[in-house]
Amino acid sequence: MGNGKEFQGKWAVVTGGSRGIGHAIALDLAKNGANVSIVYLEHHGDADTTLKQLNALNIEAEKYQTDVSDHQRVQETFSTIIKNHGAIEILVNCAGINRDKSMSKLPLDLWQQVIDTNLTGAYNCIKATWDHMKEKQYGRVISISSIVGQAGNFGQVNYAASKSGLLGMTKSLALEGARNGITVNAICPGFINTDMVRGMPDDVLEKVIQRIPVGRLGTPEEVARAVSFLASPQSGFITGQVINVNGGQYM
Ligand code: NAD
């Protein structure tokens, strides 16, 4: 990353930026000079801590409690960011949830919640940024999908559908943005050491780790590195791509 200020003067929005992978993404962008707005839903304490850490990096940072599945609220939040700061150059769709049940036990509302947050949430955020990026003839859109969107996973029909959906959306949007200086890419993390994964029963987690060739969970920082790579102004010829950060678990 050269002099460490690759993103100087750029404004980034990271959804799900309060904790876990989104937290690490926000910090990595900021360490390299980006100003950052984080968007989150719950756990105000985590958002406060992240904001403090961002501010300590001598960049501009702010937080918004906005449900990404709420189209109107997302429009308002993103309009405010664009009005106050003049631009959003980098959008990272990282907000996500899982509500795991096998198909026989999966009610419509848990299907819908996951689709609304993980897939429609990304649509809402891109919709609120896209014409602005087109006008500026510059943009970097990166969505955090999952290995589960590629390979499937028992008990994650809703989650897998939302994450596969992000991949199709990414490739189609890459075509639409290509002549406008906008790149659109996705990252598929494998199993990363965050609260989402720590919530799994110990014996299940142990079995998961046994299937990872690298022999351990990934770290949020390892995902963040891939995001910063794609977010770079120098990555303009990389679009419509999916980068796997999974310790070799799916190739
Ligand atoms: P996490 O639960 O630690 O953090 C989730 C973040 O999303 C939080 O900031 C939360 O406030 C935010 N969020 C949730 N619902 C929201 C909503 N409706 N509106 C706005 N913000 C909302 O999760 P994590 O493990 O850091 O995962 C981050 C992303 O990475 C998710 O999209 C997840 O699906 C994906 N992912 C995680 C793993 C993993 O192993 N942890 C693997 C592959 C993909």
Coordinates of C-alpha atoms and ligand atoms in Angstrom, one line a residue:
M1 CA 0.0 0.0 0.0
G2 CA 2.9 2.4 -0.7
N3 CA 3.1 5.3 1.7
G4 CA 0.0 4.0 3.6
K5 CA -2.2 6.8 2.3
E6 CA -3.6 5.2 -0.8
F7 CA -7.2 6.3 0.0
Q8 CA -6.4 9.9 1.1
G9 CA -9.4 12.1 0.3
K10 CA -11.7 9.2 -0.5
W11 CA -15.0 8.6 1.4
A12 CA -15.9 5.1 2.2
V13 CA -19.2 3.7 3.6
V14 CA -18.9 0.3 5.3
T15 CA -22.2 -1.3 6.2
G16 CA -22.0 -3.7 9.2
G17 CA -19.0 -1.6 10.1
S18 CA -19.5 -1.7 13.9
R19 CA -18.0 -5.1 14.6
G20 CA -16.5 -8.3 13.2
I21 CA -15.4 -8.2 9.6
G22 CA -16.9 -4.8 8.9
H23 CA -15.0 -3.3 11.8
A24 CA -11.7 -4.6 10.4
I25 CA -12.6 -3.4 6.9
A26 CA -13.4 0.1 8.2
L27 CA -10.1 0.3 10.1
D28 CA -8.0 -1.0 7.2
L29 CA -9.4 1.6 4.8
A30 CA -8.9 4.3 7.4
K31 CA -5.3 3.3 8.1
N32 CA -4.7 3.9 4.4
G33 CA -6.2 7.4 4.6
A34 CA -9.9 6.9 3.8
N35 CA -12.6 8.8 5.6
V36 CA -15.3 6.3 6.8
S37 CA -19.0 6.2 7.6
I38 CA -20.0 3.1 9.3
V39 CA -23.6 1.9 9.1
Y40 CA -24.9 -0.6 11.7
L41 CA -28.0 -1.9 13.4
E42 CA -27.4 -3.1 16.9
H43 CA -24.7 -3.1 19.7
H44 CA -24.1 0.7 20.1
G45 CA -21.1 0.0 22.3
D46 CA -19.3 -1.8 19.4
A47 CA -20.1 1.1 17.1
D48 CA -18.8 3.6 19.7
T49 CA -15.5 1.7 20.1
T50 CA -15.1 1.4 16.3
L51 CA -15.7 5.1 15.9
K52 CA -13.1 5.9 18.6
Q53 CA -10.5 3.7 16.9
L54 CA -11.2 5.3 13.5
N55 CA -10.9 8.8 14.9
A56 CA -7.6 7.9 16.4
L57 CA -6.3 7.4 12.9
N58 CA -6.7 11.1 12.0
I59 CA -9.3 10.7 9.4
E60 CA -12.9 11.8 9.4
A61 CA -15.3 9.2 10.7
E62 CA -19.0 8.9 11.6
K63 CA -21.6 6.3 12.4
Y64 CA -25.2 5.8 11.4
Q65 CA -27.7 3.4 13.0
T66 CA -29.6 2.5 9.8
D67 CA -31.3 -0.8 9.0
V68 CA -30.0 -1.6 5.5
S69 CA -33.2 -3.5 4.7
D70 CA -35.2 -0.2 5.1
H71 CA -35.1 1.3 1.6
Q72 CA -36.3 4.8 2.7
R73 CA -33.9 5.0 5.7
V74 CA -31.0 4.0 3.5
Q75 CA -31.8 6.6 0.9
E76 CA -31.9 9.3 3.7
T77 CA -28.6 8.1 5.3
F78 CA -26.7 8.0 2.0
S79 CA -28.1 11.3 0.8
T80 CA -26.9 12.9 4.0
I81 CA -23.4 11.4 3.6
I82 CA -23.2 12.6 0.0
K83 CA -24.5 16.0 0.9
N84 CA -22.1 16.4 3.8
H85 CA -19.0 15.1 2.2
G86 CA -19.5 15.5 -1.5
A87 CA -18.9 11.9 -2.5
I88 CA -19.0 8.2 -1.7
E89 CA -16.1 6.6 -3.6
I90 CA -16.1 3.3 -1.9
L91 CA -19.1 1.2 -0.8
V92 CA -18.6 -2.0 1.1
N93 CA -21.7 -4.1 1.7
C94 CA -20.8 -6.1 4.8
A95 CA -24.0 -6.0 6.9
G96 CA -25.3 -9.5 7.2
I97 CA -27.2 -11.9 9.4
N98 CA -27.9 -15.6 9.5
R99 CA -31.1 -17.4 10.8
D100 CA -30.2 -21.0 10.4
K101 CA -32.8 -23.8 10.1
S102 CA -33.1 -26.8 7.9
M103 CA -35.8 -26.5 5.2
S104 CA -38.5 -28.4 7.1
K105 CA -38.2 -25.9 10.0
L106 CA -37.6 -22.8 7.9
P107 CA -40.6 -20.4 8.2
L108 CA -41.2 -17.7 5.6
D109 CA -40.3 -14.9 8.0
L110 CA -36.8 -16.2 8.6
W111 CA -36.3 -16.7 4.9
Q112 CA -37.4 -13.1 4.3
Q113 CA -35.4 -11.5 7.1
V114 CA -32.2 -12.9 5.7
I115 CA -32.9 -12.0 2.1
D116 CA -34.1 -8.6 3.1
T117 CA -30.9 -7.8 5.1
N118 CA -28.2 -9.6 3.1
L119 CA -29.5 -9.2 -0.5
T120 CA -32.0 -6.4 -0.6
G121 CA -29.9 -4.5 1.9
A122 CA -27.0 -4.5 -0.6
Y123 CA -29.4 -3.5 -3.4
N124 CA -30.7 -0.6 -1.2
C125 CA -27.2 0.7 -0.5
I126 CA -26.0 0.4 -4.1
K127 CA -29.2 2.0 -5.4
A128 CA -28.6 5.0 -3.0
T129 CA -25.0 5.4 -4.4
W130 CA -25.0 4.2 -8.0
D131 CA -26.2 7.3 -9.9
H132 CA -23.9 9.4 -7.8
M133 CA -20.9 7.2 -8.7
K134 CA -21.9 7.3 -12.3
E135 CA -22.0 11.1 -12.2
K136 CA -18.5 11.2 -10.7
Q137 CA -17.4 8.5 -13.2
Y138 CA -15.7 6.7 -10.3
G139 CA -16.6 4.0 -7.7
R140 CA -15.6 0.9 -6.0
V141 CA -18.4 -1.4 -4.8
I142 CA -17.4 -4.5 -2.8
S143 CA -19.9 -6.9 -1.4
I144 CA -19.2 -9.5 1.3
S145 CA -20.7 -12.8 0.1
S146 CA -19.7 -16.1 1.6
I147 CA -18.3 -19.6 0.8
V148 CA -21.8 -20.7 1.7
G149 CA -23.1 -18.8 -1.4
Q150 CA -20.7 -20.9 -3.5
A151 CA -20.8 -24.3 -2.0
G152 CA -24.1 -24.3 0.0
N153 CA -24.4 -25.5 3.6
F154 CA -26.8 -27.6 5.6
G155 CA -29.3 -25.5 7.4
Q156 CA -28.5 -22.3 5.5
V157 CA -30.9 -22.3 2.6
N158 CA -31.9 -18.7 3.2
Y159 CA -28.3 -17.5 3.9
A160 CA -26.9 -19.3 0.9
A161 CA -29.6 -17.9 -1.4
S162 CA -28.8 -14.4 -0.2
K163 CA -25.1 -14.8 -0.7
S164 CA -25.4 -16.4 -4.1
G165 CA -27.7 -13.6 -5.1
L166 CA -24.9 -11.1 -4.3
L167 CA -22.6 -12.9 -6.7
G168 CA -25.1 -12.6 -9.6
M169 CA -25.8 -9.0 -8.7
T170 CA -22.1 -8.2 -8.6
K171 CA -21.4 -9.6 -12.1
S172 CA -24.4 -7.9 -13.7
L173 CA -23.6 -4.5 -12.0
A174 CA -19.9 -4.9 -13.1
L175 CA -21.1 -4.8 -16.7
E176 CA -23.3 -1.7 -16.0
G177 CA -20.6 0.2 -14.2
A178 CA -17.7 -0.7 -16.5
R179 CA -17.8 2.3 -18.8
N180 CA -18.4 4.6 -15.9
G181 CA -15.2 4.0 -13.9
I182 CA -17.1 1.9 -11.4
T183 CA -15.8 -1.6 -10.4
V184 CA -18.0 -4.1 -8.7
N185 CA -16.6 -7.1 -7.0
A186 CA -17.4 -9.6 -4.2
I187 CA -15.4 -11.4 -1.6
C188 CA -16.3 -14.9 -0.3
P189 CA -14.9 -15.4 3.1
G190 CA -14.7 -18.9 4.5
F191 CA -15.1 -19.3 8.2
I192 CA -13.8 -16.2 10.0
N193 CA -13.3 -15.8 13.7
T194 CA -16.2 -13.4 14.6
D195 CA -19.2 -13.5 16.9
M196 CA -21.2 -15.0 14.0
V197 CA -19.0 -18.1 13.9
R198 CA -18.3 -18.2 17.7
G199 CA -22.0 -18.7 18.1
M200 CA -21.7 -22.1 16.6
P201 CA -21.7 -25.1 18.9
D202 CA -18.1 -26.2 19.8
D203 CA -18.3 -29.6 18.3
V204 CA -19.7 -28.2 15.0
L205 CA -16.9 -25.6 14.9
E206 CA -14.3 -28.2 15.6
K207 CA -15.5 -30.2 12.5
V208 CA -15.5 -27.0 10.4
I209 CA -11.9 -26.3 11.3
Q210 CA -10.9 -29.8 10.4
R211 CA -12.2 -29.1 6.9
I212 CA -10.1 -26.0 6.4
P213 CA -6.8 -26.9 4.7
V214 CA -5.0 -24.0 6.5
G215 CA -6.1 -25.6 9.8
R216 CA -7.6 -22.6 11.5
L217 CA -10.3 -19.9 11.2
G218 CA -9.6 -16.8 9.2
T219 CA -9.3 -13.4 10.8
P220 CA -11.4 -10.3 10.0
E221 CA -8.2 -8.5 9.1
E222 CA -7.4 -11.1 6.4
V223 CA -10.8 -10.3 4.8
A224 CA -10.1 -6.6 5.1
R225 CA -6.9 -6.9 3.2
A226 CA -8.8 -8.2 0.2
V227 CA -11.3 -5.4 0.4
S228 CA -8.6 -2.8 0.5
F229 CA -7.0 -4.4 -2.6
L230 CA -10.2 -4.2 -4.5
A231 CA -11.0 -0.7 -3.3
S232 CA -7.7 0.6 -4.5
P233 CA -7.7 3.2 -7.3
Q234 CA -5.1 1.0 -8.9
S235 CA -7.6 -1.9 -9.2
G236 CA -9.6 -0.4 -12.0
F237 CA -9.1 -3.3 -14.4
I238 CA -10.5 -5.8 -11.8
T239 CA -14.3 -6.0 -12.0
G240 CA -17.0 -8.6 -11.8
Q241 CA -14.7 -10.8 -9.8
V242 CA -15.0 -13.0 -6.7
I243 CA -12.0 -13.3 -4.4
N244 CA -12.0 -16.2 -2.0
V245 CA -10.5 -15.7 1.5
N246 CA -11.1 -19.2 2.8
G247 CA -7.9 -20.9 3.8
G248 CA -8.3 -23.2 0.8
Q249 CA -11.6 -24.7 1.9
Y250 CA -13.3 -24.1 -1.5
M251 CA -11.4 -23.8 -4.8
Ligands
NAD1 P1 -21.2 -9.8 12.8 O1 -22.5 -10.3 13.3 O2 -20.1 -9.7 13.8 O3 -21.5 -8.3 12.3 C1 -22.6 -8.0 11.5 C2 -22.7 -6.5 11.3 O4 -23.8 -6.3 10.4 C3 -22.9 -5.7 12.5 O5 -22.2 -4.5 12.4 C4 -24.4 -5.4 12.5 O6 -24.8 -4.3 13.2 C5 -24.6 -5.3 11.0 N1 -26.0 -5.5 10.6 C6 -26.7 -6.7 10.8 N2 -28.0 -6.5 10.3 C7 -28.0 -5.2 9.9 C8 -29.0 -4.4 9.3 N3 -30.3 -4.9 9.0 N4 -28.7 -3.1 8.9 C9 -27.5 -2.6 9.2 N5 -26.5 -3.3 9.7 C10 -26.8 -4.6 10.1 O7 -20.9 -10.6 11.5 P2 -19.5 -10.9 10.8 O8 -19.1 -12.3 11.1 O9 -18.6 -9.8 11.0 O10 -20.0 -10.9 9.3 C11 -20.0 -9.8 8.4 C12 -20.4 -10.1 7.0 O11 -19.5 -11.2 6.5 C13 -21.8 -10.7 6.9 O12 -22.4 -10.3 5.7 C14 -21.6 -12.2 6.9 O13 -22.6 -12.9 6.2 C15 -20.3 -12.3 6.1 N6 -19.5 -13.5 6.3 C16 -19.1 -13.9 7.6 C17 -18.3 -15.0 7.7 C18 -17.8 -15.4 9.1 O14 -17.3 -16.5 9.1 N7 -17.9 -14.6 10.1 C19 -18.1 -15.8 6.6 C20 -18.5 -15.4 5.4 C21 -19.3 -14.3 5.2

